[in-house]
PDB file of C-alpha atoms and ligand atoms in Angstrom:
ATOM      1  CA  GLY D   1       0.000   0.000   0.000  1.00  0.00           C
ATOM      2  CA  ILE D   2       0.911   3.639   0.040  1.00  0.00           C
ATOM      3  CA  ARG D   3       3.185   4.647   2.855  1.00  0.00           C
ATOM      4  CA  GLN D   4       2.788   8.098   4.275  1.00  0.00           C
ATOM      5  CA  GLU D   5       5.803  10.290   4.949  1.00  0.00           C
ATOM      6  CA  ALA D   6       7.192   9.050   8.227  1.00  0.00           C
ATOM      7  CA  THR D   7       7.993  12.604   9.294  1.00  0.00           C
ATOM      8  CA  ASN D   8       4.905  13.246  11.372  1.00  0.00           C
ATOM      9  CA  LYS D   9       4.420   9.869  12.950  1.00  0.00           C
ATOM     10  CA  ILE D  10       5.711   9.811  16.491  1.00  0.00           C
ATOM     11  CA  VAL D  11       6.952   6.391  17.498  1.00  0.00           C
ATOM     12  CA  LEU D  12       8.469   5.813  20.935  1.00  0.00           C
ATOM     13  CA  ASP D  13      11.095   3.188  21.786  1.00  0.00           C
ATOM     14  CA  LEU D  14       9.510   1.813  24.958  1.00  0.00           C
ATOM     15  CA  GLU D  15      12.567  -0.014  26.266  1.00  0.00           C
ATOM     16  CA  LYS D  16      14.654   3.141  26.096  1.00  0.00           C
ATOM     17  CA  LEU D  17      11.834   5.241  27.465  1.00  0.00           C
ATOM     18  CA  TYR D  18      11.123   3.009  30.450  1.00  0.00           C
ATOM     19  CA  ASP D  19      14.636   1.872  31.293  1.00  0.00           C
ATOM     20  CA  GLN D  20      17.116   4.438  30.085  1.00  0.00           C
ATOM     21  CA  ALA D  21      15.474   7.797  29.673  1.00  0.00           C
ATOM     22  CA  SER D  22      16.353  10.472  32.188  1.00  0.00           C
ATOM     23  CA  GLU D  23      14.076  11.526  34.989  1.00  0.00           C
ATOM     24  CA  ASP D  24      13.179  14.444  32.780  1.00  0.00           C
ATOM     25  CA  LEU D  25      11.044  12.202  30.586  1.00  0.00           C
ATOM     26  CA  ALA D  26       9.122  10.603  33.459  1.00  0.00           C
ATOM     27  CA  TYR D  27       5.859  12.194  32.348  1.00  0.00           C
ATOM     28  CA  VAL D  28       6.256  10.852  28.828  1.00  0.00           C
ATOM     29  CA  GLY D  29       6.821   7.393  30.286  1.00  0.00           C
ATOM     30  CA  ARG D  30       3.754   7.622  32.466  1.00  0.00           C
ATOM     31  CA  TYR D  31       1.692   8.826  29.517  1.00  0.00           C
ATOM     32  CA  ALA D  32       2.921   5.995  27.303  1.00  0.00           C
ATOM     33  CA  ARG D  33       1.970   3.433  29.950  1.00  0.00           C
ATOM     34  CA  ALA D  34      -1.513   4.929  30.158  1.00  0.00           C
ATOM     35  CA  ILE D  35      -1.897   4.735  26.364  1.00  0.00           C
ATOM     36  CA  GLN D  36      -0.722   1.110  26.342  1.00  0.00           C
ATOM     37  CA  GLN D  37      -3.371   0.366  28.962  1.00  0.00           C
ATOM     38  CA  GLN D  38      -6.148   2.104  27.060  1.00  0.00           C
ATOM     39  CA  ARG D  39      -5.290   0.235  23.870  1.00  0.00           C
ATOM     40  CA  GLY D  40      -4.529  -3.070  25.531  1.00  0.00           C
ATOM     41  CA  ASP D  41      -1.222  -2.839  23.636  1.00  0.00           C
ATOM     42  CA  TYR D  42       1.229  -4.393  26.100  1.00  0.00           C
ATOM     43  CA  ASN D  43       3.645  -6.415  24.028  1.00  0.00           C
ATOM     44  CA  GLY D  44       5.106  -3.888  21.638  1.00  0.00           C
ATOM     45  CA  ARG D  45       8.672  -2.619  21.718  1.00  0.00           C
ATOM     46  CA  VAL D  46       7.445   0.575  20.130  1.00  0.00           C
ATOM     47  CA  LEU D  47       4.345   2.718  20.542  1.00  0.00           C
ATOM     48  CA  SER D  48       2.907   5.123  17.979  1.00  0.00           C
ATOM     49  CA  ILE D  49       1.320   8.075  19.698  1.00  0.00           C
ATOM     50  CA  ARG D  50      -1.105  10.736  18.534  1.00  0.00           C
ATOM     51  CA  ALA D  51       0.125  14.125  17.448  1.00  0.00           C
ATOM     52  CA  ASP D  52      -2.543  15.554  19.766  1.00  0.00           C
ATOM     53  CA  ASP D  53      -1.019  13.768  22.705  1.00  0.00           C
ATOM     54  CA  LEU D  54       2.422  15.096  21.850  1.00  0.00           C
ATOM     55  CA  ARG D  55       0.967  18.596  21.884  1.00  0.00           C
ATOM     56  CA  ALA D  56      -0.577  17.972  25.302  1.00  0.00           C
ATOM     57  CA  LEU D  57       2.711  16.631  26.646  1.00  0.00           C
ATOM     58  CA  ALA D  58       4.582  19.631  25.267  1.00  0.00           C
ATOM     59  CA  ILE D  59       2.311  21.867  27.343  1.00  0.00           C
ATOM     60  CA  VAL D  60       3.208  19.884  30.461  1.00  0.00           C
ATOM     61  CA  TYR D  61       6.909  20.464  29.686  1.00  0.00           C
ATOM     62  CA  ASP D  62       6.236  24.093  28.793  1.00  0.00           C
ATOM     63  CA  ILE D  63       7.986  23.784  25.422  1.00  0.00           C
ATOM     64  CA  SER D  64       6.871  23.660  21.798  1.00  0.00           C
ATOM     65  CA  PRO D  65       5.872  20.315  20.272  1.00  0.00           C
ATOM     66  CA  SER D  66       8.973  20.446  18.048  1.00  0.00           C
ATOM     67  CA  GLY D  67      11.058  21.206  21.131  1.00  0.00           C
ATOM     68  CA  LEU D  68       9.711  18.089  22.800  1.00  0.00           C
ATOM     69  CA  ILE D  69      10.419  16.028  19.688  1.00  0.00           C
ATOM     70  CA  GLU D  70      13.982  17.317  19.790  1.00  0.00           C
ATOM     71  CA  ARG D  71      14.317  16.352  23.445  1.00  0.00           C
ATOM     72  CA  LEU D  72      12.949  12.869  22.800  1.00  0.00           C
ATOM     73  CA  SER D  73      15.294  12.509  19.880  1.00  0.00           C
ATOM     74  CA  GLU D  74      18.330  13.601  21.921  1.00  0.00           C
ATOM     75  CA  GLN D  75      17.512  10.957  24.529  1.00  0.00           C
ATOM     76  CA  GLY D  76      17.221   8.302  21.855  1.00  0.00           C
ATOM     77  CA  VAL D  77      13.604   7.394  22.624  1.00  0.00           C
ATOM     78  CA  LEU D  78      12.273   8.335  19.198  1.00  0.00           C
ATOM     79  CA  VAL D  79      12.143   5.621  16.560  1.00  0.00           C
ATOM     80  CA  ALA D  80      12.825   6.894  13.057  1.00  0.00           C
ATOM     81  CA  ASP D  81      11.782   3.697  11.316  1.00  0.00           C
ATOM     82  CA  PRO D  82       9.848   1.189  13.440  1.00  0.00           C
ATOM     83  CA  ARG D  83      10.227  -1.444  10.746  1.00  0.00           C
ATOM     84  CA  ALA D  84      13.954  -1.459  11.395  1.00  0.00           C
ATOM     85  CA  PHE D  85      13.171  -3.242  14.678  1.00  0.00           C
ATOM     86  CA  PHE D  86      11.894  -6.212  12.773  1.00  0.00           C
ATOM     87  CA  GLY D  87      14.571  -6.480  10.141  1.00  0.00           C
ATOM     88  CA  SER D  88      12.236  -5.964   7.207  1.00  0.00           C
TER      89      SER D  88
HETATM   90  P1  C2E G   1     -11.324   5.926  20.629  1.00  0.00           P
HETATM   91  O1  C2E G   1     -10.536   7.186  20.504  1.00  0.00           O
HETATM   92  O2  C2E G   1     -12.807   6.045  20.568  1.00  0.00           O
HETATM   93  O3  C2E G   1     -10.840   4.943  19.499  1.00  0.00           O
HETATM   94  C1  C2E G   1     -11.515   3.701  19.311  1.00  0.00           C
HETATM   95  C2  C2E G   1     -10.677   2.785  18.443  1.00  0.00           C
HETATM   96  O4  C2E G   1     -10.488   3.402  17.166  1.00  0.00           O
HETATM   97  C3  C2E G   1      -9.287   2.520  18.978  1.00  0.00           C
HETATM   98  O5  C2E G   1      -9.346   1.449  19.888  1.00  0.00           O
HETATM   99  C4  C2E G   1      -8.543   2.161  17.707  1.00  0.00           C
HETATM  100  O6  C2E G   1      -8.799   0.823  17.369  1.00  0.00           O
HETATM  101  C5  C2E G   1      -9.172   3.075  16.671  1.00  0.00           C
HETATM  102  N1  C2E G   1      -8.396   4.296  16.488  1.00  0.00           N
HETATM  103  C6  C2E G   1      -8.699   5.540  16.878  1.00  0.00           C
HETATM  104  N2  C2E G   1      -7.784   6.426  16.439  1.00  0.00           N
HETATM  105  C7  C2E G   1      -6.869   5.704  15.756  1.00  0.00           C
HETATM  106  C8  C2E G   1      -5.687   6.037  15.031  1.00  0.00           C
HETATM  107  O7  C2E G   1      -5.247   7.190  14.916  1.00  0.00           O
HETATM  108  N3  C2E G   1      -5.021   5.009  14.472  1.00  0.00           N
HETATM  109  C9  C2E G   1      -5.445   3.731  14.585  1.00  0.00           C
HETATM  110  N4  C2E G   1      -4.703   2.775  14.027  1.00  0.00           N
HETATM  111  N5  C2E G   1      -6.567   3.381  15.228  1.00  0.00           N
HETATM  112  C10 C2E G   1      -7.267   4.353  15.797  1.00  0.00           C
HETATM  113  P2  C2E G   1      -8.170   1.236  20.945  1.00  0.00           P
HETATM  114  O8  C2E G   1      -6.840   1.336  20.293  1.00  0.00           O
HETATM  115  O9  C2E G   1      -8.456  -0.029  21.670  1.00  0.00           O
HETATM  116  O10 C2E G   1      -8.305   2.447  21.976  1.00  0.00           O
HETATM  117  C11 C2E G   1      -9.394   2.513  22.883  1.00  0.00           C
HETATM  118  C12 C2E G   1      -9.532   3.898  23.449  1.00  0.00           C
HETATM  119  O11 C2E G   1      -8.390   4.219  24.226  1.00  0.00           O
HETATM  120  C13 C2E G   1      -9.664   5.004  22.408  1.00  0.00           C
HETATM  121  O12 C2E G   1     -11.017   5.164  22.006  1.00  0.00           O
HETATM  122  C14 C2E G   1      -9.176   6.204  23.166  1.00  0.00           C
HETATM  123  O13 C2E G   1     -10.188   6.706  24.019  1.00  0.00           O
HETATM  124  C15 C2E G   1      -8.094   5.609  24.036  1.00  0.00           C
HETATM  125  N6  C2E G   1      -6.780   5.728  23.385  1.00  0.00           N
HETATM  126  C16 C2E G   1      -6.071   4.748  22.804  1.00  0.00           C
HETATM  127  N7  C2E G   1      -4.912   5.203  22.343  1.00  0.00           N
HETATM  128  C17 C2E G   1      -4.894   6.505  22.630  1.00  0.00           C
HETATM  129  C18 C2E G   1      -3.947   7.545  22.392  1.00  0.00           C
HETATM  130  O14 C2E G   1      -2.860   7.360  21.798  1.00  0.00           O
HETATM  131  N8  C2E G   1      -4.259   8.774  22.857  1.00  0.00           N
HETATM  132  C19 C2E G   1      -5.434   9.043  23.472  1.00  0.00           C
HETATM  133  N9  C2E G   1      -5.664  10.302  23.870  1.00  0.00           N
HETATM  134  N10 C2E G   1      -6.340   8.095  23.728  1.00  0.00           N
HETATM  135  C20 C2E G   1      -6.071   6.851  23.297  1.00  0.00           C
HETATM  136  P1  C2E G   2       4.638   1.209  10.831  1.00  0.00           P
HETATM  137  O1  C2E G   2       3.652   2.174  11.346  1.00  0.00           O
HETATM  138  O2  C2E G   2       5.898   1.744  10.271  1.00  0.00           O
HETATM  139  O3  C2E G   2       4.949   0.207  12.043  1.00  0.00           O
HETATM  140  C1  C2E G   2       5.950  -0.790  11.915  1.00  0.00           C
HETATM  141  C2  C2E G   2       5.864  -1.772  13.057  1.00  0.00           C
HETATM  142  O4  C2E G   2       6.141  -1.100  14.266  1.00  0.00           O
HETATM  143  C3  C2E G   2       4.490  -2.411  13.194  1.00  0.00           C
HETATM  144  O5  C2E G   2       4.434  -3.566  12.390  1.00  0.00           O
HETATM  145  C4  C2E G   2       4.464  -2.770  14.664  1.00  0.00           C
HETATM  146  O6  C2E G   2       5.100  -4.005  14.877  1.00  0.00           O
HETATM  147  C5  C2E G   2       5.298  -1.676  15.282  1.00  0.00           C
HETATM  148  N1  C2E G   2       4.437  -0.614  15.836  1.00  0.00           N
HETATM  149  C6  C2E G   2       4.251   0.647  15.399  1.00  0.00           C
HETATM  150  N2  C2E G   2       3.447   1.333  16.207  1.00  0.00           N
HETATM  151  C7  C2E G   2       3.112   0.488  17.197  1.00  0.00           C
HETATM  152  C8  C2E G   2       2.308   0.634  18.370  1.00  0.00           C
HETATM  153  O7  C2E G   2       1.732   1.703  18.693  1.00  0.00           O
HETATM  154  N3  C2E G   2       2.211  -0.467  19.164  1.00  0.00           N
HETATM  155  C9  C2E G   2       2.825  -1.640  18.855  1.00  0.00           C
HETATM  156  N4  C2E G   2       2.657  -2.684  19.703  1.00  0.00           N
HETATM  157  N5  C2E G   2       3.592  -1.805  17.777  1.00  0.00           N
HETATM  158  C10 C2E G   2       3.739  -0.751  16.963  1.00  0.00           C
HETATM  159  P2  C2E G   2       3.008  -4.088  11.880  1.00  0.00           P
HETATM  160  O8  C2E G   2       2.050  -4.166  13.018  1.00  0.00           O
HETATM  161  O9  C2E G   2       3.276  -5.356  11.120  1.00  0.00           O
HETATM  162  O10 C2E G   2       2.497  -2.966  10.864  1.00  0.00           O
HETATM  163  C11 C2E G   2       3.157  -2.774   9.630  1.00  0.00           C
HETATM  164  C12 C2E G   2       2.649  -1.530   8.951  1.00  0.00           C
HETATM  165  O11 C2E G   2       1.246  -1.678   8.681  1.00  0.00           O
HETATM  166  C13 C2E G   2       2.748  -0.273   9.830  1.00  0.00           C
HETATM  167  O12 C2E G   2       4.007   0.305   9.674  1.00  0.00           O
HETATM  168  C14 C2E G   2       1.646   0.586   9.254  1.00  0.00           C
HETATM  169  O13 C2E G   2       2.091   1.213   8.065  1.00  0.00           O
HETATM  170  C15 C2E G   2       0.593  -0.443   8.887  1.00  0.00           C
HETATM  171  N6  C2E G   2      -0.356  -0.578  10.008  1.00  0.00           N
HETATM  172  C16 C2E G   2      -0.437  -1.555  10.924  1.00  0.00           C
HETATM  173  N7  C2E G   2      -1.438  -1.358  11.778  1.00  0.00           N
HETATM  174  C17 C2E G   2      -2.008  -0.209  11.394  1.00  0.00           C
HETATM  175  C18 C2E G   2      -3.122   0.525  11.868  1.00  0.00           C
HETATM  176  O14 C2E G   2      -3.788   0.184  12.850  1.00  0.00           O
HETATM  177  N8  C2E G   2      -3.411   1.701  11.210  1.00  0.00           N
HETATM  178  C19 C2E G   2      -2.696   2.114  10.142  1.00  0.00           C
HETATM  179  N9  C2E G   2      -3.035   3.255   9.543  1.00  0.00           N
HETATM  180  N10 C2E G   2      -1.642   1.445   9.657  1.00  0.00           N
HETATM  181  C20 C2E G   2      -1.319   0.294  10.281  1.00  0.00           C
HETATM  182  P1  C2E G   3      -2.273   5.889  11.988  1.00  0.00           P
HETATM  183  O1  C2E G   3      -3.172   4.810  12.454  1.00  0.00           O
HETATM  184  O2  C2E G   3      -1.478   5.639  10.733  1.00  0.00           O
HETATM  185  O3  C2E G   3      -3.176   7.205  11.789  1.00  0.00           O
HETATM  186  C1  C2E G   3      -2.635   8.379  11.168  1.00  0.00           C
HETATM  187  C2  C2E G   3      -3.556   9.546  11.406  1.00  0.00           C
HETATM  188  O4  C2E G   3      -4.835   9.319  10.813  1.00  0.00           O
HETATM  189  C3  C2E G   3      -3.816   9.802  12.863  1.00  0.00           C
HETATM  190  O5  C2E G   3      -2.761  10.583  13.388  1.00  0.00           O
HETATM  191  C4  C2E G   3      -5.150  10.552  12.816  1.00  0.00           C
HETATM  192  O6  C2E G   3      -4.924  11.893  12.450  1.00  0.00           O
HETATM  193  C5  C2E G   3      -5.877   9.862  11.670  1.00  0.00           C
HETATM  194  N1  C2E G   3      -6.711   8.762  12.181  1.00  0.00           N
HETATM  195  C6  C2E G   3      -6.554   7.428  11.988  1.00  0.00           C
HETATM  196  N2  C2E G   3      -7.553   6.738  12.536  1.00  0.00           N
HETATM  197  C7  C2E G   3      -8.374   7.654  13.112  1.00  0.00           C
HETATM  198  C8  C2E G   3      -9.597   7.540  13.861  1.00  0.00           C
HETATM  199  O7  C2E G   3     -10.142   6.453  14.126  1.00  0.00           O
HETATM  200  N3  C2E G   3     -10.151   8.706  14.294  1.00  0.00           N
HETATM  201  C9  C2E G   3      -9.565   9.909  14.042  1.00  0.00           C
HETATM  202  N4  C2E G   3     -10.150  11.014  14.537  1.00  0.00           N
HETATM  203  N5  C2E G   3      -8.422  10.045  13.339  1.00  0.00           N
HETATM  204  C10 C2E G   3      -7.841   8.928  12.871  1.00  0.00           C
HETATM  205  P2  C2E G   3      -2.494  10.624  14.961  1.00  0.00           P
HETATM  206  O8  C2E G   3      -3.762  10.881  15.683  1.00  0.00           O
HETATM  207  O9  C2E G   3      -1.408  11.606  15.168  1.00  0.00           O
HETATM  208  O10 C2E G   3      -1.977   9.162  15.364  1.00  0.00           O
HETATM  209  C11 C2E G   3      -0.691   8.714  15.018  1.00  0.00           C
HETATM  210  C12 C2E G   3      -0.570   7.224  15.205  1.00  0.00           C
HETATM  211  O11 C2E G   3      -0.761   6.878  16.590  1.00  0.00           O
HETATM  212  C13 C2E G   3      -1.610   6.422  14.460  1.00  0.00           C
HETATM  213  O12 C2E G   3      -1.206   6.253  13.115  1.00  0.00           O
HETATM  214  C14 C2E G   3      -1.615   5.115  15.240  1.00  0.00           C
HETATM  215  O13 C2E G   3      -0.476   4.342  14.894  1.00  0.00           O
HETATM  216  C15 C2E G   3      -1.433   5.590  16.667  1.00  0.00           C
HETATM  217  N6  C2E G   3      -2.729   5.766  17.333  1.00  0.00           N
HETATM  218  C16 C2E G   3      -3.350   6.937  17.587  1.00  0.00           C
HETATM  219  N7  C2E G   3      -4.491   6.743  18.247  1.00  0.00           N
HETATM  220  C17 C2E G   3      -4.617   5.413  18.416  1.00  0.00           C
HETATM  221  C18 C2E G   3      -5.629   4.595  19.052  1.00  0.00           C
HETATM  222  O14 C2E G   3      -6.651   5.069  19.588  1.00  0.00           O
HETATM  223  N8  C2E G   3      -5.392   3.262  19.041  1.00  0.00           N
HETATM  224  C19 C2E G   3      -4.287   2.720  18.443  1.00  0.00           C
HETATM  225  N9  C2E G   3      -4.147   1.392  18.471  1.00  0.00           N
HETATM  226  N10 C2E G   3      -3.344   3.468  17.819  1.00  0.00           N
HETATM  227  C20 C2E G   3      -3.503   4.795  17.829  1.00  0.00           C
END
């Protein structure tokens, strides 16, 4: 099928987020756990989140959404290509 530009899809690396991310990203971790619970999506290594939720989280951190993306990226919790996890 047609694949959309990956640019806007926010995909979190859950292992990095839960185990290795700094205290600074604790709210993101808590939010991701809540989303996993709501979806019943417990077994993934990655989690795609809504752009709306990123905006809400950015407000919590008092930065812009792109600023939060940058912070997530710096901490290595953002997955550029989730398919790379599965070797396909
Ligand atoms: P909902 O928002 O009423 O969505 C119902 C179902 O529609 C979801 O069930 C999912 O199967 C599908 N759905 C809605 N939006 C999307 C989307 O952008 N992409 C895909 N692939 N499917 C979508 P699901 O996953 O079991 O979630 C149940 C409920 O949990 C959702 O009801 C919503 O209230 C909440 N939820 C789940 N994930 C998120 C999230 O990332 N952010 C927020 N704010 N709520 C979420
Ligand atoms: P993709 O979005 O690039 O995701 C690649 C793989 O990352 C997925 O393979 C899945 O194993 C994992 N992944 C991404 N987001 C999540 C998440 O929130 N939770 C979990 N547990 N895993 C996640 P998969 O499932 O074989 O899907 C392959 C491709 O099929 C996806 O590529 C996407 O393009 C499409 N796809 C799968 N499910 C949906 C869906 O519900 N909605 C839409 N629009 N596309 C979907
Ligand atoms: P996706 O499934 O590929 O959906 C891409 C975009 O299409 C979503 O971006 C949203 O703007 C729109 N969309 C898809 N399904 C629905 C729907 O049922 N209702 C509405 N109102 N819009 C829909 P968004 O919101 O930024 O979400 C990004 C990705 O996060 C989604 O990619 C999906 O992988 C994941 N996601 C978001 N919400 C849910 C959810 O409720 N359940 C699950 N399982 N995955 C979700």
